[in-house]
Tab-separated table of C-alpha atoms in Angstrom:
chain	number	residue	atom	x	y	z
A	75	ALA	CA	40.096	-2.814	102.753
A	76	ALA	CA	37.413	-4.631	104.241
A	77	THR	CA	37.526	-7.980	106.100
A	78	LEU	CA	34.896	-10.924	107.426
A	79	SER	CA	36.924	-12.514	110.586
A	80	VAL	CA	35.584	-14.693	113.664
A	81	THR	CA	35.205	-13.381	116.311
A	82	GLY	CA	34.790	-14.038	120.399
A	83	SER	CA	31.045	-12.920	121.669
A	84	LYS	CA	30.367	-9.886	123.891
A	85	TYR	CA	30.354	-12.315	127.191
A	86	ASP	CA	31.716	-15.790	126.290
A	87	GLY	CA	34.975	-15.745	123.829
A	88	ASP	CA	33.858	-19.693	123.288
A	89	ILE	CA	30.649	-18.602	121.151
A	90	LYS	CA	31.704	-17.218	118.091
A	91	GLU	CA	30.123	-14.480	116.204
A	92	ILE	CA	31.090	-13.468	112.431
A	93	SER	CA	32.590	-9.691	112.692
A	94	TYR	CA	32.634	-6.863	109.366
A	95	SER	CA	36.137	-5.206	109.808
A	96	VAL	CA	37.078	-1.967	107.978
A	97	GLY	CA	39.424	0.789	109.021
A	98	GLY	CA	40.459	-0.975	112.123
A	99	SER	CA	36.600	-0.840	113.397
A	100	SER	CA	35.223	-4.312	113.657
A	101	THR	CA	31.064	-4.366	113.879
A	102	PRO	CA	29.252	-7.778	114.590
A	103	ILE	CA	27.378	-8.507	112.021
A	104	THR	CA	25.986	-12.428	112.894
A	105	SER	CA	22.073	-11.295	113.011
A	106	ASN	CA	22.202	-10.100	109.617
A	107	ILE	CA	23.156	-13.684	107.945
A	108	SER	CA	20.334	-15.538	107.015
A	109	GLY	CA	21.477	-17.118	104.031
A	110	GLY	CA	23.353	-19.281	102.243
A	111	ARG	CA	25.773	-22.204	104.355
A	112	LEU	CA	26.615	-19.875	106.863
A	113	GLY	CA	23.921	-18.751	107.634
A	114	GLY	CA	22.723	-22.287	108.109
A	115	LEU	CA	25.240	-22.906	110.353
A	116	LEU	CA	24.539	-19.911	112.599
A	117	ALA	CA	21.093	-20.620	112.544
A	118	PHE	CA	21.449	-24.665	113.399
A	119	ARG	CA	23.413	-22.846	116.197
A	120	ASP	CA	21.132	-19.797	117.654
A	121	GLU	CA	17.698	-22.040	117.171
A	122	ILE	CA	18.563	-25.509	117.968
A	123	LEU	CA	21.839	-26.713	118.995
A	124	GLU	CA	21.620	-24.004	122.395
A	125	PRO	CA	18.241	-24.691	123.059
A	126	SER	CA	18.333	-28.178	122.894
A	127	ARG	CA	21.941	-28.109	125.120
A	128	ASN	CA	19.608	-26.342	127.625
A	129	ALA	CA	16.860	-28.463	127.559
A	130	VAL	CA	18.345	-31.247	128.290
A	131	GLY	CA	20.688	-29.387	130.537
A	132	ARG	CA	17.660	-28.329	132.839
A	133	ILE	CA	16.798	-31.987	133.295
A	134	GLY	CA	20.116	-32.838	134.507
A	135	VAL	CA	19.720	-30.005	136.999
A	136	VAL	CA	16.181	-30.882	138.072
A	137	LEU	CA	16.617	-34.803	138.490
A	138	ALA	CA	20.251	-33.547	140.310
A	139	GLN	CA	18.632	-31.194	142.602
A	140	THR	CA	15.402	-32.658	143.687
A	141	PHE	CA	16.769	-36.264	144.055
A	142	ASN	CA	19.483	-35.037	146.199
A	143	GLN	CA	16.983	-33.276	148.135
A	144	GLN	CA	14.806	-36.345	149.005
A	145	HIS	CA	18.143	-38.387	149.490
A	146	LYS	CA	19.367	-35.973	151.983
A	147	LEU	CA	16.053	-37.173	153.914
A	148	GLY	CA	17.008	-40.784	153.943
A	149	LEU	CA	18.656	-43.075	156.093
A	150	ASP	CA	21.925	-45.148	155.130
A	151	LEU	CA	23.077	-48.432	156.314
A	152	ASN	CA	25.944	-46.695	158.181
A	153	GLY	CA	23.585	-44.745	160.405
A	154	ASN	CA	23.934	-41.612	158.767
A	155	MET	CA	21.627	-39.042	156.679
A	156	GLY	CA	22.375	-39.194	153.123
A	157	GLY	CA	24.049	-36.713	151.389
A	158	ASP	CA	24.136	-35.918	147.447
A	159	PHE	CA	23.624	-38.834	145.330
A	160	PHE	CA	24.258	-36.945	142.283
A	161	ASP	CA	26.887	-34.181	140.971
A	162	SER	CA	24.786	-31.209	139.886
A	163	ALA	CA	26.162	-28.437	137.382
A	164	SER	CA	26.214	-24.748	138.986
A	165	PRO	CA	24.827	-21.385	136.629
A	166	VAL	CA	26.851	-20.447	134.665
A	167	VAL	CA	27.861	-16.376	134.722
A	168	ASN	CA	29.665	-14.408	132.437
A	169	ALA	CA	29.972	-10.953	133.147
A	170	ASP	CA	30.776	-8.090	130.010
A	171	PRO	CA	34.634	-7.561	129.395
A	172	SER	CA	33.850	-3.848	129.058
A	173	ASN	CA	32.244	-3.142	133.015
A	174	GLY	CA	33.704	-0.569	135.017
A	175	GLY	CA	32.472	-1.453	138.320
A	176	SER	CA	33.857	-4.822	140.439
A	177	ALA	CA	30.511	-6.090	141.312
A	178	THR	CA	30.655	-9.946	141.051
A	179	LEU	CA	27.251	-12.542	140.813
A	180	VAL	CA	26.323	-15.615	142.877
A	181	VAL	CA	24.080	-17.630	141.150
A	182	SER	CA	22.515	-20.613	142.540
A	183	TYR	CA	19.294	-22.616	142.293
A	184	ASP	CA	16.774	-22.017	144.520
A	185	LEU	CA	15.462	-25.362	145.657
A	186	SER	CA	12.135	-24.220	146.550
A	187	SER	CA	10.687	-23.127	143.348
A	188	ILE	CA	13.562	-24.935	141.000
A	189	GLN	CA	10.074	-26.181	138.937
A	190	ASP	CA	9.960	-22.843	137.566
A	191	LEU	CA	13.822	-23.397	135.883
A	192	THR	CA	13.193	-22.465	132.358
A	193	THR	CA	15.543	-22.730	129.638
A	194	GLN	CA	16.488	-19.299	128.783
A	195	ASP	CA	19.466	-17.684	129.347
A	196	TYR	CA	19.395	-13.745	130.776
A	197	ILE	CA	21.152	-10.712	131.180
A	198	LEU	CA	21.305	-9.112	134.243
A	199	SER	CA	22.077	-4.713	133.594
A	200	TYR	CA	22.225	-1.931	135.788
A	201	ASP	CA	21.641	1.674	135.098
A	202	GLY	CA	23.739	2.918	137.616
A	203	SER	CA	20.335	3.079	140.000
A	204	ASN	CA	18.489	-0.097	139.153
A	205	TRP	CA	19.107	-3.915	137.961
A	206	SER	CA	17.170	-5.163	135.411
A	207	LEU	CA	16.598	-8.487	133.794
A	208	LYS	CA	15.864	-9.618	130.142
A	209	THR	CA	16.131	-12.894	128.148
A	210	THR	CA	18.678	-12.913	125.583
A	211	ASP	CA	16.056	-12.454	122.841
A	212	GLY	CA	15.083	-9.101	124.804
A	213	THR	CA	12.115	-9.920	127.051
A	214	ALA	CA	11.659	-8.518	130.147
A	215	VAL	CA	12.087	-10.642	133.123
A	216	SER	CA	10.539	-9.457	136.405
A	217	MET	CA	12.406	-10.367	139.608
A	218	SER	CA	12.064	-9.675	143.676
A	219	GLY	CA	14.861	-9.438	146.148
A	220	SER	CA	17.659	-6.599	146.128
A	221	GLY	CA	20.045	-8.643	145.559
A	222	THR	CA	21.188	-8.708	149.201
A	223	SER	CA	22.460	-12.334	151.026
A	224	ALA	CA	19.314	-11.513	153.008
A	225	SER	CA	17.523	-11.151	149.821
A	226	PRO	CA	18.599	-12.079	146.956
A	227	PHE	CA	16.956	-11.516	143.758
A	228	ASN	CA	14.722	-14.541	142.717
A	229	PHE	CA	13.427	-15.524	139.254
A	230	ASP	CA	12.354	-18.506	137.400
A	231	GLY	CA	14.145	-20.925	140.318
A	232	ILE	CA	17.316	-18.727	140.666
A	233	ASP	CA	18.796	-16.689	143.434
A	234	VAL	CA	21.627	-13.890	142.497
A	235	VAL	CA	23.684	-12.237	145.028
A	236	VAL	CA	25.216	-9.450	144.166
A	237	SER	CA	28.742	-8.780	145.660
A	238	GLY	CA	30.824	-5.684	144.878
A	239	THR	CA	29.621	-1.887	143.370
A	240	ALA	CA	29.032	-1.872	139.671
A	241	SER	CA	28.643	1.113	137.254
A	242	ALA	CA	26.287	2.233	135.040
A	243	GLY	CA	26.232	-0.299	131.664
A	244	ASP	CA	27.833	-2.863	133.738
A	245	SER	CA	26.049	-6.396	132.504
A	246	PHE	CA	26.004	-10.006	133.517
A	247	LEU	CA	25.092	-13.538	131.195
A	248	ILE	CA	23.294	-15.768	133.443
A	249	ARG	CA	22.947	-18.871	132.291
A	250	PRO	CA	21.405	-21.486	134.744
A	251	THR	CA	21.350	-24.992	133.076
A	252	ARG	CA	23.734	-24.538	129.947
A	253	ASP	CA	26.078	-27.393	131.581
A	254	GLY	CA	23.674	-29.173	133.336
A	255	ALA	CA	24.148	-32.202	131.432
A	256	ARG	CA	28.100	-31.954	131.180
A	257	ASP	CA	27.941	-32.102	134.715
A	258	PHE	CA	25.801	-34.371	135.451
A	259	GLY	CA	27.406	-37.252	137.148
A	260	LEU	CA	27.588	-39.752	140.045
A	261	ALA	CA	28.437	-37.765	143.626
A	262	LEU	CA	28.242	-41.177	145.844
A	263	GLY	CA	31.185	-43.799	145.901
A	264	ASP	CA	29.994	-46.075	148.721
A	265	VAL	CA	26.777	-48.516	148.032
A	266	ARG	CA	26.465	-48.196	151.926
A	267	ALA	CA	25.620	-44.879	152.099
A	268	ILE	CA	22.756	-45.341	150.030
A	269	ALA	CA	19.678	-43.720	152.220
A	270	ALA	CA	17.498	-45.931	151.176
A	271	ALA	CA	15.743	-46.035	154.520
A	272	ALA	CA	13.237	-43.214	156.174
A	273	PRO	CA	15.095	-41.574	159.060
A	274	VAL	CA	11.932	-42.312	161.560
A	275	ARG	CA	9.706	-45.362	162.185
A	276	ILE	CA	6.352	-45.866	163.573
A	277	THR	CA	5.102	-48.124	165.655
A	278	GLU	CA	2.366	-49.520	167.539
A	279	ALA	CA	2.898	-49.056	171.074
A	280	THR	CA	4.317	-52.363	172.886
A	281	ASP	CA	4.255	-53.558	176.008
A	282	ALA	CA	7.720	-54.916	178.760
A	283	ASN	CA	8.101	-58.129	176.255
A	284	GLY	CA	8.091	-55.705	172.988
A	285	LEU	CA	4.259	-56.671	171.919
A	286	PRO	CA	1.737	-54.930	170.630
A	287	ILE	CA	-1.202	-53.394	172.784
A	288	ASN	CA	-3.353	-51.817	170.940
A	289	THR	CA	-7.064	-53.816	170.825
A	290	GLY	CA	-8.266	-51.346	167.480
A	291	ASP	CA	-7.763	-51.354	163.996
A	292	GLY	CA	-5.678	-48.030	163.502
A	293	SER	CA	-2.718	-47.837	162.071
A	294	PHE	CA	-0.285	-44.933	161.536
A	295	ARG	CA	1.675	-45.278	158.006
A	296	LEU	CA	4.990	-43.113	157.171
A	297	ARG	CA	4.092	-40.539	154.700
A	298	SER	CA	7.439	-38.417	154.374
A	299	VAL	CA	9.575	-36.122	155.763
A	300	THR	CA	9.561	-33.049	155.168
A	301	SER	CA	12.438	-30.420	153.312
A	302	ASP	CA	13.290	-28.993	157.158
A	303	PHE	CA	13.835	-32.413	158.786
A	304	THR	CA	16.383	-33.223	160.652
A	305	THR	CA	16.613	-35.405	163.124
A	306	LEU	CA	14.114	-36.544	165.997
A	307	SER	CA	15.325	-35.292	169.489
A	308	GLY	CA	12.724	-38.039	171.159
A	309	SER	CA	9.945	-40.360	170.516
A	310	ILE	CA	6.886	-38.497	169.899
A	311	THR	CA	3.871	-40.990	171.240
A	312	PHE	CA	0.377	-40.177	169.672
A	313	THR	CA	-2.784	-41.720	172.502
A	314	PHE	CA	-6.418	-42.102	171.193
A	315	ASP	CA	-9.559	-40.198	172.934
A	316	ASP	CA	-12.632	-41.917	171.881
A	317	THR	CA	-14.570	-39.449	173.197
A	318	THR	CA	-13.314	-36.361	171.790
A	319	ASN	CA	-11.862	-38.253	169.054
A	320	THR	CA	-8.393	-36.835	168.966
A	321	PHE	CA	-5.137	-37.952	169.180
A	322	SER	CA	-2.733	-36.261	171.970
A	323	TYR	CA	0.877	-36.295	171.526
A	324	THR	CA	4.006	-35.600	173.079
A	325	ASP	CA	8.170	-36.029	172.910
A	326	GLY	CA	8.492	-35.888	176.559
A	327	GLY	CA	9.770	-32.171	176.250
A	328	SER	CA	8.390	-29.032	174.093
A	329	LEU	CA	6.720	-30.866	171.564
A	330	SER	CA	2.927	-31.464	172.467
A	331	GLY	CA	-0.885	-30.891	171.165
A	332	THR	CA	-3.081	-32.839	169.582
A	333	ILE	CA	-4.838	-33.624	166.672
A	334	SER	CA	-8.538	-34.150	165.736
A	335	TYR	CA	-9.001	-38.277	163.613
A	336	ASP	CA	-13.042	-38.989	163.255
A	337	PRO	CA	-12.995	-42.538	161.899
A	338	ALA	CA	-16.219	-42.079	160.293
A	339	ALA	CA	-14.864	-38.891	158.461
A	340	ASP	CA	-10.777	-38.538	158.687
A	341	ASN	CA	-9.523	-42.211	157.591
A	342	GLY	CA	-7.487	-41.662	155.281
A	343	SER	CA	-6.069	-38.271	156.169
A	344	THR	CA	-2.357	-37.053	156.322
A	345	TYR	CA	-0.778	-35.182	159.471
A	346	THR	CA	2.168	-33.185	159.924
A	347	VAL	CA	3.657	-33.614	163.475
A	348	GLY	CA	7.492	-33.123	164.266
A	349	GLU	CA	7.971	-32.233	160.708
A	350	VAL	CA	7.157	-35.768	159.889
A	351	SER	CA	3.946	-36.679	157.284
A	352	PHE	CA	2.148	-39.658	158.520
A	353	ARG	CA	-1.506	-41.416	157.177
A	354	VAL	CA	-3.911	-42.172	159.563
A	355	THR	CA	-6.729	-45.341	158.591
A	356	GLY	CA	-9.057	-47.137	160.907
A	357	THR	CA	-10.780	-47.254	164.054
A	358	PRO	CA	-9.083	-47.183	167.279
A	359	ASP	CA	-9.945	-47.816	170.268
A	360	ASN	CA	-9.698	-45.426	173.524
A	361	GLY	CA	-6.278	-45.780	174.469
A	362	ASP	CA	-4.710	-47.275	171.452
A	363	SER	CA	-1.103	-45.270	171.037
A	364	PHE	CA	1.431	-45.136	168.511
A	365	VAL	CA	4.891	-44.216	168.261
A	366	ILE	CA	7.458	-41.943	165.739
A	367	SER	CA	11.196	-42.556	166.696
A	368	ALA	CA	14.421	-42.295	165.377
A	369	ASN	CA	15.136	-45.411	162.430
A	370	THR	CA	18.920	-45.988	164.123
A	371	ASP	CA	19.111	-49.186	161.082
A	372	GLY	CA	18.507	-48.317	157.608
A	373	ALA	CA	18.063	-52.402	156.659
A	374	GLY	CA	15.221	-53.463	155.803
A	375	ASP	CA	13.629	-50.023	155.102
A	376	ASN	CA	13.035	-48.841	151.390
A	377	ALA	CA	10.821	-46.159	152.590
A	378	ASN	CA	13.179	-43.410	151.425
A	379	ALA	CA	13.694	-45.822	147.895
A	380	LEU	CA	10.433	-45.799	147.280
A	381	ALA	CA	10.401	-41.990	147.515
A	382	LEU	CA	12.954	-40.769	145.254
A	383	ALA	CA	11.760	-43.819	142.814
A	384	SER	CA	8.714	-41.515	142.817
A	385	LEU	CA	10.501	-38.722	141.639
A	386	GLN	CA	10.295	-40.134	137.874
A	387	THR	CA	6.602	-39.072	137.635
A	388	ALA	CA	6.738	-36.270	139.464
A	389	ASP	CA	5.900	-32.736	138.566
A	390	LYS	CA	8.941	-30.758	139.095
A	391	LEU	CA	9.555	-29.140	135.255
A	392	GLU	CA	7.515	-26.034	133.858
A	393	GLY	CA	6.024	-24.387	136.717
A	394	GLY	CA	4.919	-27.860	138.611
A	395	THR	CA	2.995	-29.056	135.538
A	396	THR	CA	5.597	-31.489	133.842
A	397	ASN	CA	7.633	-34.798	135.163
A	398	LEU	CA	11.038	-35.538	133.616
A	399	GLN	CA	9.816	-38.472	131.210
A	400	GLY	CA	7.163	-35.150	129.752
A	401	ALA	CA	9.738	-32.924	129.629
A	402	TYR	CA	12.322	-34.998	128.113
A	403	GLY	CA	9.308	-36.437	125.663
A	404	GLN	CA	8.654	-32.857	124.526
A	405	LEU	CA	12.604	-32.136	124.306
A	406	ILE	CA	12.617	-35.676	121.438
A	407	GLY	CA	9.188	-34.062	120.072
A	408	ASP	CA	10.436	-30.914	119.250
A	409	MET	CA	13.888	-31.795	117.782
A	410	ALA	CA	11.592	-33.977	115.810
A	411	THR	CA	9.281	-31.070	114.508
A	412	GLN	CA	12.816	-29.079	113.539
A	413	THR	CA	14.034	-31.938	111.898
A	414	ARG	CA	11.061	-32.626	109.582
A	415	GLN	CA	10.730	-28.490	109.057
A	416	ALA	CA	14.391	-28.606	107.910
A	417	GLU	CA	13.454	-31.554	105.472
A	418	ILE	CA	10.166	-29.887	103.867
A	419	ASN	CA	12.269	-26.169	103.573
A	420	TYR	CA	15.040	-28.730	102.387
A	421	ASP	CA	12.638	-29.786	99.686
A	422	ALA	CA	11.540	-27.014	98.662
A	423	GLN	CA	14.604	-25.098	97.696
A	424	GLU	CA	15.331	-28.047	96.257
A	425	ALA	CA	12.183	-27.968	93.904
A	426	LEU	CA	12.983	-23.682	93.489
A	427	ASN	CA	16.866	-24.578	92.351
A	428	ARG	CA	15.384	-26.952	89.654
A	429	GLN	CA	12.817	-24.630	88.644
A	430	ALA	CA	15.422	-21.399	88.224
A	431	GLN	CA	18.090	-23.920	86.102
A	432	ALA	CA	15.197	-24.884	83.939
A	433	ALA	CA	14.481	-21.150	83.672
A	434	ARG	CA	18.108	-19.853	82.487
A	435	ASP	CA	18.471	-23.499	80.319
A	436	SER	CA	15.482	-22.281	78.562
A	437	LEU	CA	17.062	-18.805	77.974
A	438	SER	CA	20.650	-19.190	77.682
A	439	GLY	CA	21.504	-23.363	77.950
A	440	VAL	CA	22.487	-25.816	75.094
A	441	ASN	CA	20.054	-27.930	73.224
A	442	LEU	CA	21.603	-30.974	71.539
A	443	ASP	CA	19.279	-31.723	68.953
A	444	GLU	CA	19.309	-27.846	68.052
A	445	GLU	CA	22.373	-27.573	67.804
A	446	ALA	CA	23.163	-30.417	65.880
A	447	ALA	CA	20.614	-28.872	63.027
A	448	ASN	CA	22.312	-25.684	63.211
A	449	LEU	CA	25.293	-27.490	62.251
A	450	VAL	CA	23.972	-29.646	59.430
A	451	ARG	CA	22.319	-26.302	57.705
A	452	TYR	CA	25.371	-24.475	58.500
A	453	GLN	CA	27.268	-26.775	56.490
A	454	GLN	CA	24.389	-27.224	53.293
A	455	ALA	CA	24.707	-23.289	53.558
A	456	TYR	CA	29.149	-23.593	53.203
A	457	GLN	CA	28.719	-25.721	51.076
A	458	ALA	CA	26.115	-23.703	48.836
A	459	MET	CA	28.687	-21.223	49.511
A	460	ALA	CA	31.404	-23.072	48.088
A	461	ARG	CA	29.101	-24.056	45.065
A	462	VAL	CA	29.008	-20.008	44.010
A	463	VAL	CA	32.617	-20.099	44.599
A	464	THR	CA	33.794	-22.345	41.995
A	465	VAL	CA	31.059	-20.634	39.766
A	466	ALA	CA	32.462	-17.168	40.039
A	467	ASP	CA	36.004	-18.854	39.402
A	468	THR	CA	35.383	-20.816	36.502
A	469	MET	CA	33.445	-18.040	34.673
A	470	PHE	CA	36.410	-15.681	35.669
A	471	GLN	CA	39.047	-17.894	33.628
A	472	THR	CA	36.464	-18.193	30.954
A	473	LEU	CA	36.478	-13.965	30.512
A	474	LEU	CA	39.905	-14.102	30.864
A	475	SER	CA	40.149	-16.849	27.883
A	476	ALA	CA	38.016	-14.538	25.735
A	477	VAL	CA	40.556	-11.787	26.352
A	478	GLN	CA	43.382	-13.402	25.547
A	479	ARG	CA	42.130	-14.391	22.164
């Protein structure tokens, strides 16, 4: 006999599928179920619940990854560079149980392109010669790299390194943001480890008594340190030459050079030297100097805290076109739209149901007034027939009496 059963999906036993079993053979039919209560539950899971989970997960992943990256560029109250502020999820990888090879995947986020992270799930397949990638709905996805540690497969903010040997037909399900919200949490356990300060400071040159010696109104203002910053090997001194409108700089070692600065044309321009970005304004006098040095005391400095706060409105999603607030607002808007659409569909189906019931009742339903009238008519017919029987009996008795005489 044929039976219906609930089984785990191909890649993940926690994702349930409906299967049709007959003669010991089981065939998944989940995609063929579109109506009824079961179809509604499956549609909710596949069209609303899972995409929403991925969308919330993406927000969690991007927030954790970008915040941690910036936090590591700051200095804490212990004089140390910052570490991870948040715990972050890792991409989920599930191998097809029928894989014949020994290949395994190491999947990680590419911080240089984290803004390209999507809410899609992917299937990476091997045909015996080449690897190919598609989303779970069948859309092909291009990727670069060769899958090695030196050149990982790269796509949509994801790096994939393949280890071992794959066989033809092997495949893997990659879900980059599935656990992004579940695994999001605070990693920091000590408030003194909050890296609120910048790792460098910019000051004017001073005399032996620590007093500024510059005479112009030029200024250097720290903007940021690049993601490659580790530490300064020494102080970098910038000295202005008004005959050439340049700042010459040196750290007393291997780092030296010049930057052009015309106070009339370049006022407010940003420059980067030694992985440190700074903004120059005003008109310095000839010989005025500025010094970029390592920050050894994070007290009273909130430069990195401001950089962390700015991430709230930084465009870090949808290819660098949407910020965290925008992505969350879009998710809420999509949910509201889907909820309203479900309400409209429900009202429409209710109206159709009422029409169907009315049509059925017009053909086979019971009308109480009509049935009462029928009962009266049947009663009158019964009484009339009873009267006929009475008259016939009387006539029969009369005939019998006449014959007996």
